[in-house]
mmCIF file with all atom_site columns, C-alpha atoms in Angstrom:
data_model
loop_
_atom_site.group_PDB
_atom_site.id
_atom_site.type_symbol
_atom_site.label_atom_id
_atom_site.label_alt_id
_atom_site.label_comp_id
_atom_site.label_asym_id
_atom_site.label_entity_id
_atom_site.label_seq_id
_atom_site.pdbx_PDB_ins_code
_atom_site.Cartn_x
_atom_site.Cartn_y
_atom_site.Cartn_z
_atom_site.occupancy
_atom_site.B_iso_or_equiv
_atom_site.pdbx_formal_charge
_atom_site.auth_seq_id
_atom_site.auth_comp_id
_atom_site.auth_asym_id
_atom_site.auth_atom_id
_atom_site.pdbx_PDB_model_num
ATOM 1   C CA . UNK A 1 1   ? 9.376  14.264  1.648   1.00 0.00 ? 105 UNK A CA 1
ATOM 2   C CA . UNK A 1 2   ? 6.605  12.640  3.752   1.00 0.00 ? 106 UNK A CA 1
ATOM 3   C CA . UNK A 1 3   ? 3.428  11.415  2.281   1.00 0.00 ? 107 UNK A CA 1
ATOM 4   C CA . UNK A 1 4   ? 0.658  11.957  4.668   1.00 0.00 ? 108 UNK A CA 1
ATOM 5   C CA . UNK A 1 5   ? -2.105 11.332  1.715   1.00 0.00 ? 109 UNK A CA 1
ATOM 6   C CA . UNK A 1 6   ? -1.696 9.366   -1.061  1.00 0.00 ? 110 UNK A CA 1
ATOM 7   C CA . UNK A 1 7   ? -3.525 11.478  -3.685  1.00 0.00 ? 111 UNK A CA 1
ATOM 8   C CA . UNK A 1 8   ? -0.760 13.941  -3.947  1.00 0.00 ? 112 UNK A CA 1
ATOM 9   C CA . UNK A 1 9   ? 1.975  11.293  -4.710  1.00 0.00 ? 113 UNK A CA 1
ATOM 10  C CA . UNK A 1 10  ? 0.057  8.916   -7.064  1.00 0.00 ? 114 UNK A CA 1
ATOM 11  C CA . UNK A 1 11  ? -0.311 12.512  -9.340  1.00 0.00 ? 115 UNK A CA 1
ATOM 12  C CA . UNK A 1 12  ? 3.405  12.729  -8.664  1.00 0.00 ? 116 UNK A CA 1
ATOM 13  C CA . UNK A 1 13  ? 3.869  8.814   -9.493  1.00 0.00 ? 117 UNK A CA 1
ATOM 14  C CA . UNK A 1 14  ? 1.414  8.880   -12.587 1.00 0.00 ? 118 UNK A CA 1
ATOM 15  C CA . UNK A 1 15  ? 3.774  11.920  -14.042 1.00 0.00 ? 119 UNK A CA 1
ATOM 16  C CA . UNK A 1 16  ? 7.036  9.771   -13.409 1.00 0.00 ? 120 UNK A CA 1
ATOM 17  C CA . UNK A 1 17  ? 5.314  6.918   -15.310 1.00 0.00 ? 121 UNK A CA 1
ATOM 18  C CA . UNK A 1 18  ? 4.473  9.226   -18.034 1.00 0.00 ? 122 UNK A CA 1
ATOM 19  C CA . UNK A 1 19  ? 8.028  10.126  -18.762 1.00 0.00 ? 123 UNK A CA 1
ATOM 20  C CA . UNK A 1 20  ? 9.597  6.445   -18.499 1.00 0.00 ? 124 UNK A CA 1
ATOM 21  C CA . UNK A 1 21  ? 6.043  5.241   -20.827 1.00 0.00 ? 125 UNK A CA 1
ATOM 22  C CA . UNK A 1 22  ? 7.461  8.045   -23.255 1.00 0.00 ? 126 UNK A CA 1
ATOM 23  C CA . UNK A 1 23  ? 11.276 6.409   -23.428 1.00 0.00 ? 127 UNK A CA 1
ATOM 24  C CA . UNK A 1 24  ? 9.852  2.718   -23.634 1.00 0.00 ? 128 UNK A CA 1
ATOM 25  C CA . UNK A 1 25  ? 7.943  3.821   -26.258 1.00 0.00 ? 129 UNK A CA 1
ATOM 26  C CA . UNK A 1 26  ? 10.929 4.818   -28.205 1.00 0.00 ? 130 UNK A CA 1
ATOM 27  C CA . UNK A 1 27  ? 12.278 1.380   -27.559 1.00 0.00 ? 131 UNK A CA 1
ATOM 28  C CA . UNK A 1 28  ? 12.797 -0.428  -31.423 1.00 0.00 ? 132 UNK A CA 1
ATOM 29  C CA . UNK A 1 29  ? 10.223 -3.587  -31.664 1.00 0.00 ? 133 UNK A CA 1
ATOM 30  C CA . UNK A 1 30  ? 12.737 -5.855  -33.036 1.00 0.00 ? 134 UNK A CA 1
ATOM 31  C CA . UNK A 1 31  ? 15.480 -4.897  -30.296 1.00 0.00 ? 135 UNK A CA 1
ATOM 32  C CA . UNK A 1 32  ? 13.023 -5.550  -27.763 1.00 0.00 ? 136 UNK A CA 1
ATOM 33  C CA . UNK A 1 33  ? 15.272 -8.495  -26.257 1.00 0.00 ? 137 UNK A CA 1
ATOM 34  C CA . UNK A 1 34  ? 18.831 -7.111  -26.555 1.00 0.00 ? 138 UNK A CA 1
ATOM 35  C CA . UNK A 1 35  ? 20.941 -6.386  -24.058 1.00 0.00 ? 139 UNK A CA 1
ATOM 36  C CA . UNK A 1 36  ? 24.580 -4.664  -24.183 1.00 0.00 ? 140 UNK A CA 1
ATOM 37  C CA . UNK A 1 37  ? 26.194 -7.772  -22.536 1.00 0.00 ? 141 UNK A CA 1
ATOM 38  C CA . UNK A 1 38  ? 25.205 -11.505 -21.826 1.00 0.00 ? 142 UNK A CA 1
ATOM 39  C CA . UNK A 1 39  ? 23.530 -11.830 -18.385 1.00 0.00 ? 143 UNK A CA 1
ATOM 40  C CA . UNK A 1 40  ? 21.766 -8.231  -18.442 1.00 0.00 ? 144 UNK A CA 1
ATOM 41  C CA . UNK A 1 41  ? 18.497 -6.952  -18.589 1.00 0.00 ? 145 UNK A CA 1
ATOM 42  C CA . UNK A 1 42  ? 17.065 -6.714  -21.893 1.00 0.00 ? 146 UNK A CA 1
ATOM 43  C CA . UNK A 1 43  ? 14.873 -3.922  -23.028 1.00 0.00 ? 147 UNK A CA 1
ATOM 44  C CA . UNK A 1 44  ? 12.061 -5.957  -22.518 1.00 0.00 ? 148 UNK A CA 1
ATOM 45  C CA . UNK A 1 45  ? 13.198 -7.380  -18.689 1.00 0.00 ? 149 UNK A CA 1
ATOM 46  C CA . UNK A 1 46  ? 13.350 -3.786  -17.622 1.00 0.00 ? 150 UNK A CA 1
ATOM 47  C CA . UNK A 1 47  ? 9.664  -2.866  -18.935 1.00 0.00 ? 151 UNK A CA 1
ATOM 48  C CA . UNK A 1 48  ? 8.541  -6.001  -18.077 1.00 0.00 ? 152 UNK A CA 1
ATOM 49  C CA . UNK A 1 49  ? 10.289 -5.623  -14.143 1.00 0.00 ? 153 UNK A CA 1
ATOM 50  C CA . UNK A 1 50  ? 9.209  -2.727  -13.718 1.00 0.00 ? 154 UNK A CA 1
ATOM 51  C CA . UNK A 1 51  ? 5.483  -3.718  -14.380 1.00 0.00 ? 155 UNK A CA 1
ATOM 52  C CA . UNK A 1 52  ? 6.198  -6.643  -11.961 1.00 0.00 ? 156 UNK A CA 1
ATOM 53  C CA . UNK A 1 53  ? 7.976  -5.116  -8.907  1.00 0.00 ? 157 UNK A CA 1
ATOM 54  C CA . UNK A 1 54  ? 5.255  -2.218  -8.939  1.00 0.00 ? 158 UNK A CA 1
ATOM 55  C CA . UNK A 1 55  ? 2.534  -4.486  -8.673  1.00 0.00 ? 159 UNK A CA 1
ATOM 56  C CA . UNK A 1 56  ? 3.807  -7.642  -7.248  1.00 0.00 ? 160 UNK A CA 1
ATOM 57  C CA . UNK A 1 57  ? 6.470  -6.512  -4.902  1.00 0.00 ? 161 UNK A CA 1
ATOM 58  C CA . UNK A 1 58  ? 5.577  -2.780  -4.080  1.00 0.00 ? 162 UNK A CA 1
ATOM 59  C CA . UNK A 1 59  ? 1.629  -2.933  -4.041  1.00 0.00 ? 163 UNK A CA 1
ATOM 60  C CA . UNK A 1 60  ? 1.896  -5.836  -2.161  1.00 0.00 ? 164 UNK A CA 1
ATOM 61  C CA . UNK A 1 61  ? 3.856  -4.515  0.677   1.00 0.00 ? 165 UNK A CA 1
ATOM 62  C CA . UNK A 1 62  ? 1.987  -1.837  0.552   1.00 0.00 ? 166 UNK A CA 1
ATOM 63  C CA . UNK A 1 63  ? -0.387 -3.275  1.855   1.00 0.00 ? 167 UNK A CA 1
ATOM 64  C CA . UNK A 1 64  ? 1.445  -5.541  4.456   1.00 0.00 ? 168 UNK A CA 1
ATOM 65  C CA . UNK A 1 65  ? 1.215  -8.608  2.603   1.00 0.00 ? 169 UNK A CA 1
ATOM 66  C CA . UNK A 1 66  ? 4.678  -10.327 0.868   1.00 0.00 ? 170 UNK A CA 1
ATOM 67  C CA . UNK A 1 67  ? 5.936  -10.105 -2.133  1.00 0.00 ? 171 UNK A CA 1
ATOM 68  C CA . UNK A 1 68  ? 4.781  -11.901 -5.099  1.00 0.00 ? 172 UNK A CA 1
ATOM 69  C CA . UNK A 1 69  ? 7.456  -10.912 -7.589  1.00 0.00 ? 173 UNK A CA 1
ATOM 70  C CA . UNK A 1 70  ? 7.462  -13.298 -10.324 1.00 0.00 ? 174 UNK A CA 1
ATOM 71  C CA . UNK A 1 71  ? 10.506 -12.158 -12.410 1.00 0.00 ? 175 UNK A CA 1
ATOM 72  C CA . UNK A 1 72  ? 10.868 -10.087 -15.272 1.00 0.00 ? 176 UNK A CA 1
ATOM 73  C CA . UNK A 1 73  ? 11.606 -12.800 -18.114 1.00 0.00 ? 177 UNK A CA 1
ATOM 74  C CA . UNK A 1 74  ? 9.551  -13.214 -21.503 1.00 0.00 ? 178 UNK A CA 1
ATOM 75  C CA . UNK A 1 75  ? 6.999  -15.528 -19.796 1.00 0.00 ? 179 UNK A CA 1
ATOM 76  C CA . UNK A 1 76  ? 5.409  -12.779 -18.835 1.00 0.00 ? 180 UNK A CA 1
ATOM 77  C CA . UNK A 1 77  ? 4.800  -11.010 -21.850 1.00 0.00 ? 181 UNK A CA 1
ATOM 78  C CA . UNK A 1 78  ? 6.473  -11.403 -25.228 1.00 0.00 ? 182 UNK A CA 1
ATOM 79  C CA . UNK A 1 79  ? 6.810  -8.639  -28.338 1.00 0.00 ? 183 UNK A CA 1
ATOM 80  C CA . UNK A 1 80  ? 6.434  -5.117  -27.965 1.00 0.00 ? 184 UNK A CA 1
ATOM 81  C CA . UNK A 1 81  ? 3.183  -5.028  -27.954 1.00 0.00 ? 185 UNK A CA 1
ATOM 82  C CA . UNK A 1 82  ? 2.114  -7.303  -25.513 1.00 0.00 ? 186 UNK A CA 1
ATOM 83  C CA . UNK A 1 83  ? 5.416  -6.466  -23.026 1.00 0.00 ? 187 UNK A CA 1
ATOM 84  C CA . UNK A 1 84  ? 3.720  -2.510  -23.225 1.00 0.00 ? 188 UNK A CA 1
ATOM 85  C CA . UNK A 1 85  ? 0.220  -4.145  -22.360 1.00 0.00 ? 189 UNK A CA 1
ATOM 86  C CA . UNK A 1 86  ? 1.813  -5.823  -19.357 1.00 0.00 ? 190 UNK A CA 1
ATOM 87  C CA . UNK A 1 87  ? 3.392  -2.935  -18.383 1.00 0.00 ? 191 UNK A CA 1
ATOM 88  C CA . UNK A 1 88  ? 0.254  -0.745  -18.582 1.00 0.00 ? 192 UNK A CA 1
ATOM 89  C CA . UNK A 1 89  ? -1.979 -3.414  -16.881 1.00 0.00 ? 193 UNK A CA 1
ATOM 90  C CA . UNK A 1 90  ? 0.229  -4.069  -13.904 1.00 0.00 ? 194 UNK A CA 1
ATOM 91  C CA . UNK A 1 91  ? 0.544  -0.223  -13.311 1.00 0.00 ? 195 UNK A CA 1
ATOM 92  C CA . UNK A 1 92  ? -3.135 0.356   -13.588 1.00 0.00 ? 196 UNK A CA 1
ATOM 93  C CA . UNK A 1 93  ? -3.865 -2.754  -10.446 1.00 0.00 ? 197 UNK A CA 1
ATOM 94  C CA . UNK A 1 94  ? -0.927 -1.273  -8.899  1.00 0.00 ? 198 UNK A CA 1
ATOM 95  C CA . UNK A 1 95  ? -2.715 2.142   -8.597  1.00 0.00 ? 199 UNK A CA 1
ATOM 96  C CA . UNK A 1 96  ? -6.425 0.962   -7.635  1.00 0.00 ? 200 UNK A CA 1
ATOM 97  C CA . UNK A 1 97  ? -4.520 -0.845  -4.752  1.00 0.00 ? 201 UNK A CA 1
ATOM 98  C CA . UNK A 1 98  ? -2.673 2.569   -3.930  1.00 0.00 ? 202 UNK A CA 1
ATOM 99  C CA . UNK A 1 99  ? -5.882 4.562   -4.122  1.00 0.00 ? 203 UNK A CA 1
ATOM 100 C CA . UNK A 1 100 ? -7.384 2.890   -1.314  1.00 0.00 ? 204 UNK A CA 1
ATOM 101 C CA . UNK A 1 101 ? -4.156 3.496   1.178   1.00 0.00 ? 205 UNK A CA 1
ATOM 102 C CA . UNK A 1 102 ? -5.614 5.589   3.932   1.00 0.00 ? 206 UNK A CA 1
ATOM 103 C CA . UNK A 1 103 ? -3.075 8.280   5.866   1.00 0.00 ? 207 UNK A CA 1
ATOM 104 C CA . UNK A 1 104 ? -2.776 5.635   8.587   1.00 0.00 ? 208 UNK A CA 1
ATOM 105 C CA . UNK A 1 105 ? -1.838 2.806   6.289   1.00 0.00 ? 209 UNK A CA 1
ATOM 106 C CA . UNK A 1 106 ? 0.605  5.120   5.130   1.00 0.00 ? 210 UNK A CA 1
ATOM 107 C CA . UNK A 1 107 ? 2.328  5.597   8.426   1.00 0.00 ? 211 UNK A CA 1
ATOM 108 C CA . UNK A 1 108 ? 1.986  1.332   9.299   1.00 0.00 ? 212 UNK A CA 1
ATOM 109 C CA . UNK A 1 109 ? 5.203  -0.770  8.741   1.00 0.00 ? 213 UNK A CA 1
ATOM 110 C CA . UNK A 1 110 ? 5.826  -3.029  6.357   1.00 0.00 ? 214 UNK A CA 1
ATOM 111 C CA . UNK A 1 111 ? 8.441  -5.516  5.447   1.00 0.00 ? 215 UNK A CA 1
ATOM 112 C CA . UNK A 1 112 ? 10.485 -5.591  2.109   1.00 0.00 ? 216 UNK A CA 1
ATOM 113 C CA . UNK A 1 113 ? 11.184 -8.676  0.718   1.00 0.00 ? 217 UNK A CA 1
ATOM 114 C CA . UNK A 1 114 ? 14.914 -7.851  2.506   1.00 0.00 ? 218 UNK A CA 1
ATOM 115 C CA . UNK A 1 115 ? 13.689 -7.973  5.582   1.00 0.00 ? 219 UNK A CA 1
ATOM 116 C CA . UNK A 1 116 ? 13.769 -4.077  6.212   1.00 0.00 ? 220 UNK A CA 1
ATOM 117 C CA . UNK A 1 117 ? 10.581 -2.833  8.065   1.00 0.00 ? 221 UNK A CA 1
ATOM 118 C CA . UNK A 1 118 ? 9.895  0.577   7.439   1.00 0.00 ? 222 UNK A CA 1
ATOM 119 C CA . UNK A 1 119 ? 6.696  2.863   6.494   1.00 0.00 ? 223 UNK A CA 1
ATOM 120 C CA . UNK A 1 120 ? 4.800  2.362   4.039   1.00 0.00 ? 224 UNK A CA 1
ATOM 121 C CA . UNK A 1 121 ? 4.981  5.926   2.412   1.00 0.00 ? 225 UNK A CA 1
ATOM 122 C CA . UNK A 1 122 ? 8.567  5.612   2.801   1.00 0.00 ? 226 UNK A CA 1
ATOM 123 C CA . UNK A 1 123 ? 8.189  2.271   0.490   1.00 0.00 ? 227 UNK A CA 1
ATOM 124 C CA . UNK A 1 124 ? 6.168  3.968   -1.926  1.00 0.00 ? 228 UNK A CA 1
ATOM 125 C CA . UNK A 1 125 ? 8.620  6.719   -1.988  1.00 0.00 ? 229 UNK A CA 1
ATOM 126 C CA . UNK A 1 126 ? 11.535 4.132   -3.014  1.00 0.00 ? 230 UNK A CA 1
ATOM 127 C CA . UNK A 1 127 ? 9.315  2.837   -5.687  1.00 0.00 ? 231 UNK A CA 1
ATOM 128 C CA . UNK A 1 128 ? 9.668  6.262   -7.202  1.00 0.00 ? 232 UNK A CA 1
ATOM 129 C CA . UNK A 1 129 ? 13.431 6.362   -7.052  1.00 0.00 ? 233 UNK A CA 1
ATOM 130 C CA . UNK A 1 130 ? 13.608 2.392   -8.271  1.00 0.00 ? 234 UNK A CA 1
ATOM 131 C CA . UNK A 1 131 ? 11.578 3.506   -11.642 1.00 0.00 ? 235 UNK A CA 1
ATOM 132 C CA . UNK A 1 132 ? 13.575 6.353   -12.351 1.00 0.00 ? 236 UNK A CA 1
ATOM 133 C CA . UNK A 1 133 ? 16.591 4.586   -11.832 1.00 0.00 ? 237 UNK A CA 1
ATOM 134 C CA . UNK A 1 134 ? 15.402 1.781   -14.683 1.00 0.00 ? 238 UNK A CA 1
ATOM 135 C CA . UNK A 1 135 ? 14.384 4.553   -16.714 1.00 0.00 ? 239 UNK A CA 1
ATOM 136 C CA . UNK A 1 136 ? 17.975 5.799   -16.566 1.00 0.00 ? 240 UNK A CA 1
ATOM 137 C CA . UNK A 1 137 ? 19.220 2.181   -18.010 1.00 0.00 ? 241 UNK A CA 1
ATOM 138 C CA . UNK A 1 138 ? 16.517 2.548   -21.028 1.00 0.00 ? 242 UNK A CA 1
ATOM 139 C CA . UNK A 1 139 ? 18.225 6.181   -21.723 1.00 0.00 ? 243 UNK A CA 1
ATOM 140 C CA . UNK A 1 140 ? 21.283 5.011   -21.727 1.00 0.00 ? 244 UNK A CA 1
ATOM 141 C CA . UNK A 1 141 ? 20.578 1.579   -24.029 1.00 0.00 ? 245 UNK A CA 1
ATOM 142 C CA . UNK A 1 142 ? 18.803 3.796   -26.347 1.00 0.00 ? 246 UNK A CA 1
ATOM 143 C CA . UNK A 1 143 ? 21.847 5.666   -26.616 1.00 0.00 ? 247 UNK A CA 1
ATOM 144 C CA . UNK A 1 144 ? 24.282 3.015   -27.268 1.00 0.00 ? 248 UNK A CA 1
ATOM 145 C CA . UNK A 1 145 ? 21.735 1.964   -30.368 1.00 0.00 ? 249 UNK A CA 1
ATOM 146 C CA . UNK A 1 146 ? 21.691 5.809   -31.130 1.00 0.00 ? 250 UNK A CA 1
ATOM 147 C CA . UNK A 1 147 ? 18.165 5.493   -31.095 1.00 0.00 ? 251 UNK A CA 1
ATOM 148 C CA . UNK A 1 148 ? 16.750 9.302   -30.293 1.00 0.00 ? 252 UNK A CA 1
ATOM 149 C CA . UNK A 1 149 ? 14.845 9.780   -27.038 1.00 0.00 ? 253 UNK A CA 1
ATOM 150 C CA . UNK A 1 150 ? 12.754 12.814  -25.763 1.00 0.00 ? 254 UNK A CA 1
ATOM 151 C CA . UNK A 1 151 ? 14.531 15.452  -23.275 1.00 0.00 ? 255 UNK A CA 1
ATOM 152 C CA . UNK A 1 152 ? 13.310 14.635  -19.879 1.00 0.00 ? 256 UNK A CA 1
ATOM 153 C CA . UNK A 1 153 ? 12.335 17.876  -18.966 1.00 0.00 ? 257 UNK A CA 1
ATOM 154 C CA . UNK A 1 154 ? 11.469 19.642  -22.576 1.00 0.00 ? 258 UNK A CA 1
ATOM 155 C CA . UNK A 1 155 ? 14.941 20.597  -22.839 1.00 0.00 ? 259 UNK A CA 1
ATOM 156 C CA . UNK A 1 156 ? 18.377 19.314  -23.897 1.00 0.00 ? 260 UNK A CA 1
ATOM 157 C CA . UNK A 1 157 ? 21.335 20.106  -22.362 1.00 0.00 ? 261 UNK A CA 1
ATOM 158 C CA . UNK A 1 158 ? 22.910 22.195  -24.826 1.00 0.00 ? 262 UNK A CA 1
ATOM 159 C CA . UNK A 1 159 ? 19.766 24.169  -25.426 1.00 0.00 ? 263 UNK A CA 1
ATOM 160 C CA . UNK A 1 160 ? 19.354 24.753  -21.560 1.00 0.00 ? 264 UNK A CA 1
ATOM 161 C CA . UNK A 1 161 ? 23.119 25.969  -21.778 1.00 0.00 ? 265 UNK A CA 1
ATOM 162 C CA . UNK A 1 162 ? 22.082 28.160  -25.003 1.00 0.00 ? 266 UNK A CA 1
ATOM 163 C CA . UNK A 1 163 ? 19.017 29.920  -22.896 1.00 0.00 ? 267 UNK A CA 1
ATOM 164 C CA . UNK A 1 164 ? 21.010 30.317  -19.626 1.00 0.00 ? 268 UNK A CA 1
ATOM 165 C CA . UNK A 1 165 ? 22.658 33.875  -18.784 1.00 0.00 ? 269 UNK A CA 1
ATOM 166 C CA . UNK A 1 166 ? 26.406 33.707  -17.937 1.00 0.00 ? 270 UNK A CA 1
ATOM 167 C CA . UNK A 1 167 ? 26.918 30.220  -18.667 1.00 0.00 ? 271 UNK A CA 1
ATOM 168 C CA . UNK A 1 168 ? 30.814 30.246  -19.870 1.00 0.00 ? 272 UNK A CA 1
ATOM 169 C CA . UNK A 1 169 ? 32.274 30.117  -16.707 1.00 0.00 ? 273 UNK A CA 1
ATOM 170 C CA . UNK A 1 170 ? 36.066 30.477  -16.136 1.00 0.00 ? 274 UNK A CA 1
ATOM 171 C CA . UNK A 1 171 ? 38.215 27.404  -16.108 1.00 0.00 ? 275 UNK A CA 1
#
């Protein structure tokens, strides 16, 4: 899917962020810095990472500037409310930058932190994929803690099966 105009993509990305934010709100405040093994991202790390990487890497690179990614540690924001505010603020700043991108800007080549040069629209598409990847991690980690989460598309897999016609396939 080539992105030729920024507004339809931003409408899509706002939905991606809405779904991510909905699951972020399920994180128990007292488990914000919990992780399933030493050295792995905590919930807080994941939320801070999503905010920081969107603003300081994807938005900077989309303007053909170098990454300014500051990391994802608690020095950026500590405590559930502060982390959520940081996540929202970084998104708002990024969206302001993205809204200024013209069709010509989307066709330009930017350089990623890994040194790859690709069209800005492809870089933005990878931003959505990146967020979806980390949202999946949050869902999985919440599942490990038996924290209920909202179904992504309104129905659980069991509800989809119940509503499907001919869902019982032969072995």
